[in-house]
Amino acid sequence: MSWQQSPLTWPSSAQAIQSSSEGVTTQVAGVINQAAGRLTSMTSDAAFSRNELSAEAEGFLHLRDELNQLLNQGTVLTVSPYQYGVGEKVELGRYLNANTAIKTLAAKLRDNADKHRPTGNLYCVAIMVNQSQLATFASVLNELTSVFCLPDWGQVARQATALTTNETDKRFQPVAIVQPRFKPTSNMNGAPVRELMKLQGAELATLESLCDDKSNVIEKLQALAVKRKAKLNQISIKINVLKNLKGSVWAMPLHGSTEAIATKLTQAELPSDHQYTVASLLLSHEPLTFFQELLC
């Protein structure tokens, strides 16, 4: 074998697929027009009775609005030992006790210099984890973030976990990888094959749709009923899996202006004052129904 210089040529394998599929798809427009004409004359025969569950389902259409109301716009304010200017750094690590965490949150709520500070009447859910040992702190956070994943808490969980294994990890010397490095296996989908897959795929989808006519309408409806039943059962199972919650936090619902929330925070009695703390305020102008029921 030897190297040779070659001009780029459109692959015959791709051309063969296109030619074969267009042998059928070019006839689609004419056939569809004829079919549409026949359907027009049958319009009066297409009046079917309403499904027995249709009226009952119509009475629950408001549930979509109720579901959308559970998704709030707002902001999350978090303090942790690993934030610059928040946690206390000493030779043995970084610490943040609960008292300092709450005072820092209250001070931030009163920070008029921050243009992003929310104003007006706010709904708030305050949450906190406070532990005396780093390993316990990391364990509790990892358990919590597996089901309630605030990005800030996920970062704290990863950093706390890393600190618990530092002594072991720093003694491990991995073998250096020779350059260049292998990249993870993935589709080789650079242009023009990426555009070919999209465009030719659309033509082939038409062929697949036309071929689907080998089943009559009754068979299709029966298959759809089976598929719908299986999908609804799958959705129900997945929702119930979400209910398998674990872990606990210190939590408190609050309401009012930022000044009022700051005052209530500082006046509330702390459950403990250990040296490892992460605390957050979930703030929104809308009621935090889902998070309050989940956490409080």
PDB file of C-alpha atoms in Angstrom:
ATOM      1  CA  MET A   1       0.000   0.000   0.000  1.00  0.00           C
ATOM      2  CA  SER A   2       1.116   3.556  -0.688  1.00  0.00           C
ATOM      3  CA  TRP A   3      -0.184   7.076  -0.213  1.00  0.00           C
ATOM      4  CA  GLN A   4      -1.946   8.676  -3.188  1.00  0.00           C
ATOM      5  CA  GLN A   5      -3.576  12.075  -3.670  1.00  0.00           C
ATOM      6  CA  SER A   6      -7.327  11.764  -4.408  1.00  0.00           C
ATOM      7  CA  PRO A   7     -10.019  14.343  -5.219  1.00  0.00           C
ATOM      8  CA  LEU A   8     -13.178  14.275  -3.088  1.00  0.00           C
ATOM      9  CA  THR A   9     -15.916  12.232  -4.790  1.00  0.00           C
ATOM     10  CA  TRP A  10     -19.520  11.782  -3.686  1.00  0.00           C
ATOM     11  CA  PRO A  11     -19.814   8.216  -2.326  1.00  0.00           C
ATOM     12  CA  SER A  12     -21.564   5.770  -4.649  1.00  0.00           C
ATOM     13  CA  SER A  13     -23.070   4.055  -1.574  1.00  0.00           C
ATOM     14  CA  ALA A  14     -24.893   7.281  -0.654  1.00  0.00           C
ATOM     15  CA  GLN A  15     -25.954   7.865  -4.284  1.00  0.00           C
ATOM     16  CA  ALA A  16     -27.404   4.345  -4.517  1.00  0.00           C
ATOM     17  CA  ILE A  17     -29.548   4.931  -1.424  1.00  0.00           C
ATOM     18  CA  GLN A  18     -30.829   8.237  -2.783  1.00  0.00           C
ATOM     19  CA  SER A  19     -31.646   6.852  -6.223  1.00  0.00           C
ATOM     20  CA  SER A  20     -33.494   3.871  -4.794  1.00  0.00           C
ATOM     21  CA  SER A  21     -35.582   5.899  -2.361  1.00  0.00           C
ATOM     22  CA  GLU A  22     -36.457   8.623  -4.881  1.00  0.00           C
ATOM     23  CA  GLY A  23     -37.763   5.965  -7.236  1.00  0.00           C
ATOM     24  CA  VAL A  24     -40.743   5.821  -4.882  1.00  0.00           C
ATOM     25  CA  THR A  25     -40.811   9.236  -3.170  1.00  0.00           C
ATOM     26  CA  THR A  26     -41.075  11.162  -6.467  1.00  0.00           C
ATOM     27  CA  GLN A  27     -44.489   9.542  -6.982  1.00  0.00           C
ATOM     28  CA  VAL A  28     -45.806  10.565  -3.548  1.00  0.00           C
ATOM     29  CA  ALA A  29     -47.216  13.969  -4.507  1.00  0.00           C
ATOM     30  CA  GLY A  30     -49.475  12.582  -7.282  1.00  0.00           C
ATOM     31  CA  VAL A  31     -50.741   9.686  -5.174  1.00  0.00           C
ATOM     32  CA  ILE A  32     -51.491  11.986  -2.213  1.00  0.00           C
ATOM     33  CA  ASN A  33     -53.483  14.392  -4.377  1.00  0.00           C
ATOM     34  CA  GLN A  34     -55.626  11.539  -5.682  1.00  0.00           C
ATOM     35  CA  ALA A  35     -56.177  10.196  -2.160  1.00  0.00           C
ATOM     36  CA  ALA A  36     -57.108  13.662  -0.856  1.00  0.00           C
ATOM     37  CA  GLY A  37     -59.715  13.966  -3.577  1.00  0.00           C
ATOM     38  CA  ARG A  38     -61.291  10.681  -2.584  1.00  0.00           C
ATOM     39  CA  LEU A  39     -61.337  11.661   1.104  1.00  0.00           C
ATOM     40  CA  THR A  40     -63.134  14.928   0.368  1.00  0.00           C
ATOM     41  CA  SER A  41     -66.132  13.036  -0.987  1.00  0.00           C
ATOM     42  CA  MET A  42     -66.247  10.910   2.187  1.00  0.00           C
ATOM     43  CA  THR A  43     -66.278  13.749   4.739  1.00  0.00           C
ATOM     44  CA  SER A  44     -69.905  13.159   5.761  1.00  0.00           C
ATOM     45  CA  ASP A  45     -69.109   9.538   6.668  1.00  0.00           C
ATOM     46  CA  ALA A  46     -66.322  10.471   9.091  1.00  0.00           C
ATOM     47  CA  ALA A  47     -68.477  11.521  12.069  1.00  0.00           C
ATOM     48  CA  PHE A  48     -67.516   9.149  14.907  1.00  0.00           C
ATOM     49  CA  SER A  49     -68.898   9.040  18.432  1.00  0.00           C
ATOM     50  CA  ARG A  50     -66.837  10.537  21.262  1.00  0.00           C
ATOM     51  CA  ASN A  51     -64.640   8.229  23.348  1.00  0.00           C
ATOM     52  CA  GLU A  52     -66.259   7.403  26.718  1.00  0.00           C
ATOM     53  CA  LEU A  53     -63.201   8.807  28.560  1.00  0.00           C
ATOM     54  CA  SER A  54     -63.071  11.993  26.500  1.00  0.00           C
ATOM     55  CA  ALA A  55     -65.524  14.012  28.596  1.00  0.00           C
ATOM     56  CA  GLU A  56     -63.949  12.789  31.828  1.00  0.00           C
ATOM     57  CA  ALA A  57     -60.483  13.755  30.591  1.00  0.00           C
ATOM     58  CA  GLU A  58     -61.757  17.185  29.588  1.00  0.00           C
ATOM     59  CA  GLY A  59     -62.658  17.860  33.208  1.00  0.00           C
ATOM     60  CA  PHE A  60     -58.985  17.486  34.190  1.00  0.00           C
ATOM     61  CA  LEU A  61     -57.401  19.720  31.559  1.00  0.00           C
ATOM     62  CA  HIS A  62     -56.698  22.274  34.313  1.00  0.00           C
ATOM     63  CA  LEU A  63     -54.053  19.893  35.669  1.00  0.00           C
ATOM     64  CA  ARG A  64     -51.642  21.142  32.995  1.00  0.00           C
ATOM     65  CA  ASP A  65     -51.836  24.657  34.464  1.00  0.00           C
ATOM     66  CA  GLU A  66     -51.384  23.259  37.982  1.00  0.00           C
ATOM     67  CA  LEU A  67     -48.313  21.319  36.855  1.00  0.00           C
ATOM     68  CA  ASN A  68     -46.804  24.395  35.180  1.00  0.00           C
ATOM     69  CA  GLN A  69     -47.299  26.359  38.391  1.00  0.00           C
ATOM     70  CA  LEU A  70     -44.975  23.945  40.210  1.00  0.00           C
ATOM     71  CA  LEU A  71     -42.106  25.175  38.028  1.00  0.00           C
ATOM     72  CA  ASN A  72     -40.960  28.482  39.488  1.00  0.00           C
ATOM     73  CA  GLN A  73     -38.671  31.234  38.338  1.00  0.00           C
ATOM     74  CA  GLY A  74     -36.374  32.509  41.015  1.00  0.00           C
ATOM     75  CA  THR A  75     -32.855  32.378  42.383  1.00  0.00           C
ATOM     76  CA  VAL A  76     -30.882  30.194  44.763  1.00  0.00           C
ATOM     77  CA  LEU A  77     -28.436  31.777  47.203  1.00  0.00           C
ATOM     78  CA  THR A  78     -25.904  29.350  48.696  1.00  0.00           C
ATOM     79  CA  VAL A  79     -23.072  29.521  51.223  1.00  0.00           C
ATOM     80  CA  SER A  80     -20.542  26.734  51.770  1.00  0.00           C
ATOM     81  CA  PRO A  81     -17.093  26.250  53.315  1.00  0.00           C
ATOM     82  CA  TYR A  82     -15.442  26.290  49.887  1.00  0.00           C
ATOM     83  CA  GLN A  83     -16.579  29.729  48.708  1.00  0.00           C
ATOM     84  CA  TYR A  84     -13.954  32.447  48.678  1.00  0.00           C
ATOM     85  CA  GLY A  85     -14.624  34.974  51.425  1.00  0.00           C
ATOM     86  CA  VAL A  86     -17.231  32.758  53.108  1.00  0.00           C
ATOM     87  CA  GLY A  87     -15.575  29.679  54.575  1.00  0.00           C
ATOM     88  CA  GLU A  88     -12.768  29.837  57.123  1.00  0.00           C
ATOM     89  CA  LYS A  89      -9.485  28.479  55.770  1.00  0.00           C
ATOM     90  CA  VAL A  90      -7.056  26.910  58.222  1.00  0.00           C
ATOM     91  CA  GLU A  91      -4.194  24.479  57.864  1.00  0.00           C
ATOM     92  CA  LEU A  92      -6.413  21.436  58.277  1.00  0.00           C
ATOM     93  CA  GLY A  93      -9.070  22.502  55.750  1.00  0.00           C
ATOM     94  CA  ARG A  94     -12.019  24.820  55.224  1.00  0.00           C
ATOM     95  CA  TYR A  95     -14.842  25.287  57.710  1.00  0.00           C
ATOM     96  CA  LEU A  96     -18.150  27.116  57.984  1.00  0.00           C
ATOM     97  CA  ASN A  97     -20.303  26.834  61.075  1.00  0.00           C
ATOM     98  CA  ALA A  98     -24.079  27.238  60.940  1.00  0.00           C
ATOM     99  CA  ASN A  99     -24.120  30.566  62.765  1.00  0.00           C
ATOM    100  CA  THR A 100     -21.691  32.146  60.297  1.00  0.00           C
ATOM    101  CA  ALA A 101     -23.581  30.647  57.349  1.00  0.00           C
ATOM    102  CA  ILE A 102     -26.893  32.199  58.452  1.00  0.00           C
ATOM    103  CA  LYS A 103     -25.277  35.579  59.189  1.00  0.00           C
ATOM    104  CA  THR A 104     -23.654  35.544  55.728  1.00  0.00           C
ATOM    105  CA  LEU A 105     -26.989  34.799  54.020  1.00  0.00           C
ATOM    106  CA  ALA A 106     -28.736  37.543  56.000  1.00  0.00           C
ATOM    107  CA  ALA A 107     -26.009  40.045  55.126  1.00  0.00           C
ATOM    108  CA  LYS A 108     -26.314  39.159  51.435  1.00  0.00           C
ATOM    109  CA  LEU A 109     -30.079  39.683  51.537  1.00  0.00           C
ATOM    110  CA  ARG A 110     -29.347  43.221  52.751  1.00  0.00           C
ATOM    111  CA  ASP A 111     -26.687  43.860  50.084  1.00  0.00           C
ATOM    112  CA  ASN A 112     -28.076  46.870  48.186  1.00  0.00           C
ATOM    113  CA  ALA A 113     -24.980  47.031  45.981  1.00  0.00           C
ATOM    114  CA  ASP A 114     -25.908  43.784  44.206  1.00  0.00           C
ATOM    115  CA  LYS A 115     -28.118  44.695  41.232  1.00  0.00           C
ATOM    116  CA  HIS A 116     -29.424  41.138  41.036  1.00  0.00           C
ATOM    117  CA  ARG A 117     -30.782  41.162  44.594  1.00  0.00           C
ATOM    118  CA  PRO A 118     -34.509  40.323  44.357  1.00  0.00           C
ATOM    119  CA  THR A 119     -36.946  42.956  45.552  1.00  0.00           C
ATOM    120  CA  GLY A 120     -40.590  43.025  46.566  1.00  0.00           C
ATOM    121  CA  ASN A 121     -42.592  40.313  48.269  1.00  0.00           C
ATOM    122  CA  LEU A 122     -40.760  36.994  48.156  1.00  0.00           C
ATOM    123  CA  TYR A 123     -41.431  33.374  48.975  1.00  0.00           C
ATOM    124  CA  CYS A 124     -38.451  31.569  50.456  1.00  0.00           C
ATOM    125  CA  VAL A 125     -37.468  28.073  51.502  1.00  0.00           C
ATOM    126  CA  ALA A 126     -34.308  28.003  53.635  1.00  0.00           C
ATOM    127  CA  ILE A 127     -32.441  24.680  53.774  1.00  0.00           C
ATOM    128  CA  MET A 128     -29.278  23.632  55.567  1.00  0.00           C
ATOM    129  CA  VAL A 129     -27.033  20.650  56.250  1.00  0.00           C
ATOM    130  CA  ASN A 130     -24.761  20.907  59.290  1.00  0.00           C
ATOM    131  CA  GLN A 131     -22.332  18.166  60.349  1.00  0.00           C
ATOM    132  CA  SER A 132     -19.372  17.862  62.682  1.00  0.00           C
ATOM    133  CA  GLN A 133     -17.262  15.494  60.544  1.00  0.00           C
ATOM    134  CA  LEU A 134     -16.151  15.943  56.935  1.00  0.00           C
ATOM    135  CA  ALA A 135     -16.841  12.313  55.992  1.00  0.00           C
ATOM    136  CA  THR A 136     -20.380  12.508  57.364  1.00  0.00           C
ATOM    137  CA  PHE A 137     -20.901  15.873  55.656  1.00  0.00           C
ATOM    138  CA  ALA A 138     -19.859  14.398  52.295  1.00  0.00           C
ATOM    139  CA  SER A 139     -21.974  11.256  52.809  1.00  0.00           C
ATOM    140  CA  VAL A 140     -25.119  13.208  53.714  1.00  0.00           C
ATOM    141  CA  LEU A 141     -24.704  15.548  50.745  1.00  0.00           C
ATOM    142  CA  ASN A 142     -24.102  12.709  48.282  1.00  0.00           C
ATOM    143  CA  GLU A 143     -27.285  10.998  49.453  1.00  0.00           C
ATOM    144  CA  LEU A 144     -29.282  14.220  49.189  1.00  0.00           C
ATOM    145  CA  THR A 145     -28.001  15.278  45.788  1.00  0.00           C
ATOM    146  CA  SER A 146     -28.867  11.878  44.330  1.00  0.00           C
ATOM    147  CA  VAL A 147     -32.558  12.859  44.632  1.00  0.00           C
ATOM    148  CA  PHE A 148     -32.539  16.647  45.160  1.00  0.00           C
ATOM    149  CA  CYS A 149     -29.819  18.016  42.922  1.00  0.00           C
ATOM    150  CA  LEU A 150     -29.161  21.693  43.468  1.00  0.00           C
ATOM    151  CA  PRO A 151     -26.065  22.493  41.337  1.00  0.00           C
ATOM    152  CA  ASP A 152     -24.420  24.374  44.232  1.00  0.00           C
ATOM    153  CA  TRP A 153     -24.939  21.451  46.581  1.00  0.00           C
ATOM    154  CA  GLY A 154     -23.654  19.003  43.986  1.00  0.00           C
ATOM    155  CA  GLN A 155     -20.421  21.008  43.748  1.00  0.00           C
ATOM    156  CA  VAL A 156     -20.053  21.056  47.539  1.00  0.00           C
ATOM    157  CA  ALA A 157     -20.719  17.294  47.699  1.00  0.00           C
ATOM    158  CA  ARG A 158     -18.030  16.576  45.087  1.00  0.00           C
ATOM    159  CA  GLN A 159     -15.479  18.819  46.798  1.00  0.00           C
ATOM    160  CA  ALA A 160     -16.175  17.422  50.258  1.00  0.00           C
ATOM    161  CA  THR A 161     -15.919  13.873  48.900  1.00  0.00           C
ATOM    162  CA  ALA A 162     -12.611  14.679  47.201  1.00  0.00           C
ATOM    163  CA  LEU A 163     -11.200  16.097  50.443  1.00  0.00           C
ATOM    164  CA  THR A 164     -12.051  12.897  52.297  1.00  0.00           C
ATOM    165  CA  THR A 165      -9.917  10.868  49.857  1.00  0.00           C
ATOM    166  CA  ASN A 166      -7.077  13.362  49.388  1.00  0.00           C
ATOM    167  CA  GLU A 167      -4.633  11.487  51.587  1.00  0.00           C
ATOM    168  CA  THR A 168      -5.089   8.333  49.521  1.00  0.00           C
ATOM    169  CA  ASP A 169      -5.317   9.989  46.108  1.00  0.00           C
ATOM    170  CA  LYS A 170      -2.172  12.094  46.434  1.00  0.00           C
ATOM    171  CA  ARG A 171      -0.073   8.942  46.884  1.00  0.00           C
ATOM    172  CA  PHE A 172      -1.344   7.473  43.627  1.00  0.00           C
ATOM    173  CA  GLN A 173       0.832   8.222  40.601  1.00  0.00           C
ATOM    174  CA  PRO A 174      -0.954   7.338  37.335  1.00  0.00           C
ATOM    175  CA  VAL A 175       1.109   6.236  34.364  1.00  0.00           C
ATOM    176  CA  ALA A 176       1.536   9.073  31.887  1.00  0.00           C
ATOM    177  CA  ILE A 177      -0.429   8.632  28.634  1.00  0.00           C
ATOM    178  CA  VAL A 178       1.584   8.795  25.420  1.00  0.00           C
ATOM    179  CA  GLN A 179       0.488  11.627  23.111  1.00  0.00           C
ATOM    180  CA  PRO A 180      -1.640  11.900  21.019  1.00  0.00           C
ATOM    181  CA  ARG A 181      -4.584  10.564  23.009  1.00  0.00           C
ATOM    182  CA  PHE A 182      -7.442   8.378  21.811  1.00  0.00           C
ATOM    183  CA  LYS A 183     -10.778  10.147  22.014  1.00  0.00           C
ATOM    184  CA  PRO A 184     -13.914   8.344  23.219  1.00  0.00           C
ATOM    185  CA  THR A 185     -15.710   6.375  20.506  1.00  0.00           C
ATOM    186  CA  SER A 186     -18.420   8.431  18.794  1.00  0.00           C
ATOM    187  CA  ASN A 187     -20.195   8.762  15.461  1.00  0.00           C
ATOM    188  CA  MET A 188     -17.991  10.108  12.690  1.00  0.00           C
ATOM    189  CA  ASN A 189     -20.631  12.613  11.665  1.00  0.00           C
ATOM    190  CA  GLY A 190     -18.727  15.538  10.192  1.00  0.00           C
ATOM    191  CA  ALA A 191     -20.014  17.282   7.087  1.00  0.00           C
ATOM    192  CA  PRO A 192     -21.164  16.174   4.560  1.00  0.00           C
ATOM    193  CA  VAL A 193     -22.251  12.879   6.148  1.00  0.00           C
ATOM    194  CA  ARG A 194     -24.120  14.757   8.907  1.00  0.00           C
ATOM    195  CA  GLU A 195     -26.275  16.605   6.350  1.00  0.00           C
ATOM    196  CA  LEU A 196     -26.705  13.392   4.350  1.00  0.00           C
ATOM    197  CA  MET A 197     -28.043  11.539   7.401  1.00  0.00           C
ATOM    198  CA  LYS A 198     -30.560  14.307   8.044  1.00  0.00           C
ATOM    199  CA  LEU A 199     -31.763  14.822   4.473  1.00  0.00           C
ATOM    200  CA  GLN A 200     -31.587  11.234   3.230  1.00  0.00           C
ATOM    201  CA  GLY A 201     -33.094  10.094   6.508  1.00  0.00           C
ATOM    202  CA  ALA A 202     -36.140  12.270   5.821  1.00  0.00           C
ATOM    203  CA  GLU A 203     -36.621  10.587   2.431  1.00  0.00           C
ATOM    204  CA  LEU A 204     -36.271   7.128   3.961  1.00  0.00           C
ATOM    205  CA  ALA A 205     -38.800   8.055   6.658  1.00  0.00           C
ATOM    206  CA  THR A 206     -41.313   8.639   3.853  1.00  0.00           C
ATOM    207  CA  LEU A 207     -40.591   5.162   2.482  1.00  0.00           C
ATOM    208  CA  GLU A 208     -41.092   3.669   5.932  1.00  0.00           C
ATOM    209  CA  SER A 209     -44.359   5.564   6.311  1.00  0.00           C
ATOM    210  CA  LEU A 210     -45.618   4.353   2.945  1.00  0.00           C
ATOM    211  CA  CYS A 211     -44.652   0.782   3.795  1.00  0.00           C
ATOM    212  CA  ASP A 212     -46.682   1.057   6.987  1.00  0.00           C
ATOM    213  CA  ASP A 213     -49.837   0.813   4.872  1.00  0.00           C
ATOM    214  CA  LYS A 214     -49.370  -2.954   4.823  1.00  0.00           C
ATOM    215  CA  SER A 215     -51.326  -2.883   8.100  1.00  0.00           C
ATOM    216  CA  ASN A 216     -54.976  -1.860   7.948  1.00  0.00           C
ATOM    217  CA  VAL A 217     -56.474   0.861  10.107  1.00  0.00           C
ATOM    218  CA  ILE A 218     -57.921  -1.578  12.646  1.00  0.00           C
ATOM    219  CA  GLU A 219     -54.542  -3.252  13.181  1.00  0.00           C
ATOM    220  CA  LYS A 220     -52.890   0.173  13.576  1.00  0.00           C
ATOM    221  CA  LEU A 221     -55.435   1.268  16.167  1.00  0.00           C
ATOM    222  CA  GLN A 222     -54.965  -1.990  18.067  1.00  0.00           C
ATOM    223  CA  ALA A 223     -51.189  -1.537  18.042  1.00  0.00           C
ATOM    224  CA  LEU A 224     -51.603   2.084  19.146  1.00  0.00           C
ATOM    225  CA  ALA A 225     -53.827   1.019  22.047  1.00  0.00           C
ATOM    226  CA  VAL A 226     -51.207  -1.495  23.232  1.00  0.00           C
ATOM    227  CA  LYS A 227     -48.444   1.088  22.863  1.00  0.00           C
ATOM    228  CA  ARG A 228     -50.424   3.749  24.742  1.00  0.00           C
ATOM    229  CA  LYS A 229     -51.217   1.345  27.587  1.00  0.00           C
ATOM    230  CA  ALA A 230     -47.542   0.364  27.897  1.00  0.00           C
ATOM    231  CA  LYS A 231     -46.401   4.001  27.776  1.00  0.00           C
ATOM    232  CA  LEU A 232     -48.856   5.142  30.450  1.00  0.00           C
ATOM    233  CA  ASN A 233     -47.785   2.250  32.678  1.00  0.00           C
ATOM    234  CA  GLN A 234     -44.123   3.162  32.126  1.00  0.00           C
ATOM    235  CA  ILE A 235     -44.757   6.824  32.997  1.00  0.00           C
ATOM    236  CA  SER A 236     -46.623   5.858  36.162  1.00  0.00           C
ATOM    237  CA  ILE A 237     -43.768   3.596  37.260  1.00  0.00           C
ATOM    238  CA  LYS A 238     -41.170   6.320  36.648  1.00  0.00           C
ATOM    239  CA  ILE A 239     -43.182   8.914  38.609  1.00  0.00           C
ATOM    240  CA  ASN A 240     -43.463   6.487  41.522  1.00  0.00           C
ATOM    241  CA  VAL A 241     -39.704   5.872  41.357  1.00  0.00           C
ATOM    242  CA  LEU A 242     -39.189   9.618  41.844  1.00  0.00           C
ATOM    243  CA  LYS A 243     -41.072   9.302  45.137  1.00  0.00           C
ATOM    244  CA  ASN A 244     -38.375   7.024  46.576  1.00  0.00           C
ATOM    245  CA  LEU A 245     -36.736   9.906  48.458  1.00  0.00           C
ATOM    246  CA  LYS A 246     -33.946   9.624  50.984  1.00  0.00           C
ATOM    247  CA  GLY A 247     -31.988  12.025  53.135  1.00  0.00           C
ATOM    248  CA  SER A 248     -33.058  14.957  55.277  1.00  0.00           C
ATOM    249  CA  VAL A 249     -32.272  18.658  55.669  1.00  0.00           C
ATOM    250  CA  TRP A 250     -32.965  21.399  58.146  1.00  0.00           C
ATOM    251  CA  ALA A 251     -35.634  23.524  56.433  1.00  0.00           C
ATOM    252  CA  MET A 252     -37.793  26.557  57.111  1.00  0.00           C
ATOM    253  CA  PRO A 253     -40.406  28.345  54.914  1.00  0.00           C
ATOM    254  CA  LEU A 254     -40.222  32.145  54.941  1.00  0.00           C
ATOM    255  CA  HIS A 255     -42.170  34.961  53.336  1.00  0.00           C
ATOM    256  CA  GLY A 256     -41.749  38.711  52.944  1.00  0.00           C
ATOM    257  CA  SER A 257     -39.211  41.253  51.755  1.00  0.00           C
ATOM    258  CA  THR A 258     -35.480  40.502  51.726  1.00  0.00           C
ATOM    259  CA  GLU A 259     -35.124  42.526  54.950  1.00  0.00           C
ATOM    260  CA  ALA A 260     -37.945  40.593  56.613  1.00  0.00           C
ATOM    261  CA  ILE A 261     -36.502  37.243  55.514  1.00  0.00           C
ATOM    262  CA  ALA A 262     -33.033  38.270  56.756  1.00  0.00           C
ATOM    263  CA  THR A 263     -34.470  39.232  60.143  1.00  0.00           C
ATOM    264  CA  LYS A 264     -36.417  35.960  60.492  1.00  0.00           C
ATOM    265  CA  LEU A 265     -33.293  33.990  59.542  1.00  0.00           C
ATOM    266  CA  THR A 266     -31.132  35.572  62.216  1.00  0.00           C
ATOM    267  CA  GLN A 267     -33.855  35.307  64.859  1.00  0.00           C
ATOM    268  CA  ALA A 268     -34.528  31.597  64.272  1.00  0.00           C
ATOM    269  CA  GLU A 269     -32.866  29.250  66.745  1.00  0.00           C
ATOM    270  CA  LEU A 270     -30.169  27.102  65.101  1.00  0.00           C
ATOM    271  CA  PRO A 271     -30.581  23.315  65.469  1.00  0.00           C
ATOM    272  CA  SER A 272     -26.785  22.851  65.726  1.00  0.00           C
ATOM    273  CA  ASP A 273     -23.585  24.792  65.077  1.00  0.00           C
ATOM    274  CA  HIS A 274     -21.091  22.289  63.710  1.00  0.00           C
ATOM    275  CA  GLN A 275     -18.119  23.242  61.544  1.00  0.00           C
ATOM    276  CA  TYR A 276     -19.306  21.836  58.179  1.00  0.00           C
ATOM    277  CA  THR A 277     -22.327  23.688  56.777  1.00  0.00           C
ATOM    278  CA  VAL A 278     -23.983  24.285  53.448  1.00  0.00           C
ATOM    279  CA  ALA A 279     -27.096  26.453  53.416  1.00  0.00           C
ATOM    280  CA  SER A 280     -29.295  27.813  50.648  1.00  0.00           C
ATOM    281  CA  LEU A 281     -32.218  30.160  50.185  1.00  0.00           C
ATOM    282  CA  LEU A 282     -34.657  29.335  47.397  1.00  0.00           C
ATOM    283  CA  LEU A 283     -36.212  32.700  46.517  1.00  0.00           C
ATOM    284  CA  SER A 284     -39.101  33.414  44.168  1.00  0.00           C
ATOM    285  CA  HIS A 285     -41.920  35.908  43.660  1.00  0.00           C
ATOM    286  CA  GLU A 286     -44.205  32.904  43.170  1.00  0.00           C
ATOM    287  CA  PRO A 287     -45.278  30.395  45.840  1.00  0.00           C
ATOM    288  CA  LEU A 288     -42.706  27.606  46.117  1.00  0.00           C
ATOM    289  CA  THR A 289     -45.386  24.955  46.577  1.00  0.00           C
ATOM    290  CA  PHE A 290     -43.412  21.967  45.309  1.00  0.00           C
ATOM    291  CA  PHE A 291     -40.171  22.760  47.146  1.00  0.00           C
ATOM    292  CA  GLN A 292     -41.948  23.691  50.377  1.00  0.00           C
ATOM    293  CA  GLU A 293     -43.866  20.394  50.378  1.00  0.00           C
ATOM    294  CA  LEU A 294     -40.711  18.487  49.393  1.00  0.00           C
ATOM    295  CA  LEU A 295     -38.334  20.023  51.919  1.00  0.00           C
ATOM    296  CA  CYS A 296     -40.325  21.434  54.839  1.00  0.00           C
TER     297      CYS A 296
END
